[in-house]
C-alpha cells in the first residue's frame, strides 16, 4: 500500500470513464477489470463504490484494515484517508461533495455492505439525468436514508418526522399546480413546511409513491388529454414540463404502453 506500484498495475482512475453532474458536485467513475491500485488518498465528500467482480482485497482506511469482497459496496465517509492493494475488478462509484449533504451529518467509518443494500446504478442513472432535477435530488435523499437505516450516517433531518403528515398533503396539492414549472424537491419541501428528508419519508408513507413519481403521473395524464385533442408531441412536452419530446416519449410509453404519436393518432 506504499508508493511503489507493480508493473502492469494501473493507478487509481487511469483508464476509467469519468462523468460529472449537478454543477460538478458529483463525480461518477466506471472502472474496467484490470489490476488497479489506489495509493493513499483523501475522500473529501461521500463516496459509494460498487465492486462488481474480483477477489477479496485489502483496504486501509483511517488506520483500519478491511477485507473488501467481490460484489460488495464500500461507503467512504467525508474526510476518510484510504488506500488499497492492487485488485483486478470492475467497479462503479459515485462521490458527492459535502455541499450536497446535510450540514449536521455524522458518518460512520468506512464500511462495507452487500451489493443488494443500495441500488448504486439506479442512483447514478437519476443523478446523470440533467432533464429532471427533482429525480436527482430524490435519489440522493433516498441514498442517505438507506445509509441511515444501515447505521452509517446520522443527521437531525434524516431522523425527524416533525410536521411530515401535514406537509405530505400540502406537497401533493402543490405538485398538481403548473406542471410546466421546474420544481425542485427542496423547493417543494420548503413550501410544504418541512425539510426534503422529512417530506420524502412522509409522502411515501401517506401516498405510497414519491413526489417525483406522482409529478410524472400528473404530467402524463395531462399529456394524454392534450394528445387526445390533437396537440403535437413537441408542443405537449413543453406544456407539461418535460425537457423535450424524447423525455415525454420515454415516460409516456412506460406508463401508457404506447408512444405519444400512436396515442394521438388512435
XYZ file of C-alpha atoms in Angstrom:
266
model
C 0.000 0.000 0.000
C 3.019 2.249 -0.252
C 4.158 4.440 -3.132
C 5.675 1.567 -5.168
C 3.306 0.199 -7.826
C 3.998 -3.117 -9.546
C 4.469 -3.341 -13.303
C 1.193 -3.855 -15.149
C -0.865 -2.248 -12.394
C -2.683 0.979 -13.243
C -3.105 3.728 -10.664
C -6.424 4.999 -9.325
C -8.573 6.444 -12.120
C -6.291 5.644 -15.065
C -8.288 4.216 -17.998
C -11.596 4.828 -16.212
C -14.709 6.504 -17.594
C -15.416 9.668 -15.595
C -18.579 11.766 -15.658
C -19.635 14.787 -13.616
C -23.067 16.167 -12.815
C -25.004 18.506 -10.538
C -22.809 21.562 -11.205
C -19.746 19.335 -10.801
C -20.841 18.402 -7.274
C -20.989 14.730 -8.230
C -18.367 12.535 -9.875
C -19.149 9.114 -11.324
C -16.377 6.675 -12.202
C -16.626 3.357 -14.030
C -13.540 1.155 -13.910
C -12.841 -1.797 -16.195
C -11.488 -5.111 -14.847
C -7.719 -4.808 -14.752
C -5.129 -4.746 -11.937
C -5.574 -1.374 -10.243
C -4.183 0.144 -7.040
C -5.226 3.239 -5.127
C -2.302 4.884 -3.298
C -3.141 6.774 -0.113
C -5.748 9.448 -0.814
C -8.355 11.635 0.898
C -12.101 11.496 0.235
C -13.482 14.961 0.959
C -17.084 14.007 0.171
C -19.312 10.951 0.479
C -18.268 8.078 -1.766
C -20.200 4.923 -2.598
C -18.398 2.275 -4.659
C -19.915 -0.918 -6.046
C -17.272 -3.557 -6.741
C -18.872 -5.689 -9.428
C -16.367 -8.524 -9.612
C -12.947 -9.577 -8.446
C -11.453 -11.297 -5.450
C -11.389 -10.042 -1.886
C -8.685 -7.408 -1.419
C -7.320 -5.268 1.405
C -8.281 -1.650 2.034
C -6.738 0.532 4.737
C -8.947 3.410 5.894
C -8.048 5.774 8.739
C -5.689 3.163 10.161
C -8.215 0.300 9.987
C -7.713 -2.720 7.722
C -10.781 -4.040 5.907
C -11.263 -7.040 3.633
C -13.325 -5.905 0.648
C -15.050 -8.873 -1.059
C -16.223 -9.011 -4.648
C -19.781 -7.877 -5.419
C -19.943 -5.580 -2.400
C -20.371 -1.870 -1.701
C -17.831 0.335 0.040
C -19.101 3.520 1.709
C -16.383 6.166 2.170
C -17.266 8.956 4.627
C -16.108 12.556 4.121
C -12.590 13.043 5.478
C -11.592 9.389 5.068
C -7.911 8.707 4.263
C -7.581 5.381 2.499
C -5.591 3.187 0.125
C -5.908 -0.315 -1.290
C -3.893 -3.203 -2.668
C -3.985 -3.930 -6.408
C -7.151 -5.759 -7.431
C -8.455 -6.920 -10.805
C -12.112 -5.885 -10.653
C -14.853 -3.850 -12.291
C -16.296 -1.055 -10.204
C -18.816 1.757 -10.320
C -18.529 4.657 -7.891
C -20.282 7.928 -7.142
C -18.944 10.759 -4.979
C -20.954 13.674 -3.590
C -19.347 16.930 -2.481
C -20.064 17.985 1.137
C -22.265 20.900 -0.021
C -24.883 18.390 -1.197
C -25.069 16.607 2.172
C -26.924 17.555 5.387
C -24.840 20.083 7.334
C -25.131 18.140 10.594
C -24.443 14.700 9.091
C -22.141 12.425 11.097
C -20.827 9.427 9.179
C -19.555 6.071 10.390
C -16.011 4.999 9.409
C -15.540 3.330 6.031
C -17.967 0.415 5.861
C -18.761 -2.488 3.552
C -22.271 -3.584 2.574
C -23.715 -6.372 0.396
C -24.206 -5.288 -3.220
C -28.010 -5.510 -2.869
C -28.049 -2.987 0.018
C -28.012 0.070 -2.269
C -29.123 0.353 -5.906
C -25.954 2.198 -6.950
C -26.634 2.039 -10.694
C -30.151 3.428 -10.166
C -28.792 6.343 -8.124
C -26.227 7.118 -10.813
C -28.833 6.963 -13.595
C -31.008 9.504 -11.769
C -28.095 11.807 -10.977
C -26.905 11.838 -14.588
C -30.370 12.771 -15.906
C -29.962 16.538 -16.170
C -33.513 16.823 -17.508
C -35.077 16.036 -14.127
C -33.773 17.902 -11.089
C -36.363 16.509 -8.679
C -35.427 12.913 -9.553
C -31.781 13.733 -8.940
C -32.440 15.264 -5.517
C -34.714 12.396 -4.595
C -32.036 9.830 -5.487
C -29.573 11.438 -3.060
C -32.176 11.708 -0.286
C -33.077 8.032 -0.730
C -29.391 7.067 -0.728
C -28.824 8.915 2.548
C -31.964 7.333 4.011
C -30.613 3.907 3.075
C -27.263 4.680 4.700
C -29.132 5.880 7.788
C -31.052 2.597 8.010
C -27.729 0.756 7.941
C -26.402 2.973 10.736
C -23.795 4.668 8.536
C -24.987 8.282 8.870
C -26.827 10.328 11.484
C -28.444 13.726 10.979
C -31.366 15.514 12.601
C -33.013 15.959 9.205
C -32.785 12.234 8.497
C -34.393 11.281 11.821
C -37.030 13.993 12.228
C -40.696 13.360 11.420
C -41.969 16.729 12.665
C -44.809 18.080 10.522
C -44.419 15.374 7.908
C -48.024 14.176 7.659
C -49.499 17.621 7.051
C -46.617 18.546 4.746
C -47.292 15.480 2.590
C -50.851 16.670 1.946
C -49.704 20.203 1.115
C -46.993 18.834 -1.171
C -49.453 16.681 -3.109
C -51.666 19.697 -3.754
C -48.630 21.753 -4.808
C -47.419 19.108 -7.255
C -50.608 19.482 -9.298
C -50.049 23.225 -9.809
C -48.308 24.426 -13.004
C -46.965 21.151 -14.362
C -44.654 23.002 -16.758
C -42.779 24.585 -13.840
C -39.382 23.167 -12.894
C -39.939 22.362 -9.224
C -37.121 21.041 -7.051
C -37.646 18.691 -4.120
C -36.098 21.261 -1.797
C -38.472 23.980 -3.040
C -41.459 21.649 -2.705
C -40.462 20.769 0.859
C -39.949 24.416 1.819
C -43.401 25.336 0.522
C -44.885 22.342 2.346
C -43.219 23.418 5.592
C -40.557 20.777 6.273
C -37.180 19.500 5.065
C -36.871 17.394 1.922
C -35.769 14.430 4.050
C -38.911 14.607 6.196
C -41.123 15.188 3.158
C -39.895 12.202 1.172
C -40.468 9.784 4.066
C -43.874 11.229 4.961
C -45.026 11.386 1.339
C -44.137 7.758 0.657
C -45.784 6.697 3.911
C -49.005 8.615 3.149
C -49.392 8.055 -0.589
C -47.222 5.014 -1.336
C -45.369 6.931 -4.057
C -42.580 9.505 -4.194
C -43.215 13.176 -5.035
C -41.290 12.775 -8.275
C -43.251 9.695 -9.337
C -46.552 11.463 -8.660
C -45.375 14.530 -10.601
C -44.598 12.283 -13.589
C -48.040 10.638 -13.338
C -49.745 14.036 -13.238
C -47.765 15.203 -16.253
C -48.521 12.064 -18.245
C -52.243 12.362 -17.522
C -52.194 15.991 -18.691
C -50.187 14.975 -21.768
C -52.683 12.225 -22.576
C -55.569 14.702 -22.570
C -53.677 17.165 -24.773
C -52.675 14.469 -27.258
C -56.280 13.267 -27.453
C -57.225 16.794 -28.515
C -54.726 16.639 -31.364
C -51.767 18.602 -29.990
C -48.341 17.635 -31.369
C -45.930 15.743 -29.107
C -43.324 18.504 -29.113
C -45.955 21.014 -28.030
C -47.322 18.689 -25.355
C -43.849 18.096 -23.914
C -43.360 21.828 -23.389
C -46.846 22.320 -21.953
C -46.500 19.533 -19.386
C -42.972 20.174 -18.130
C -40.959 17.506 -19.926
C -37.484 18.505 -21.071
C -38.179 17.544 -24.679
C -40.191 15.213 -26.895
C -37.889 12.281 -26.114
C -38.287 12.814 -22.372
C -42.075 12.779 -22.778
C -41.976 9.727 -25.012
C -39.902 7.694 -22.590
C -42.240 8.259 -19.645
C -45.427 8.105 -21.751
C -44.658 4.664 -23.163
C -43.656 3.354 -19.730
C -46.990 4.401 -18.207
C -49.466 4.307 -21.111
C -47.884 1.487 -23.115
C -47.807 3.274 -26.479
C -45.896 6.235 -27.886
C -47.421 9.732 -27.759
C -47.766 9.714 -31.556
C -49.590 6.380 -31.550
C -51.934 7.588 -28.826
C -52.615 10.865 -30.657
C -53.394 9.075 -33.909
C -55.584 6.359 -32.392
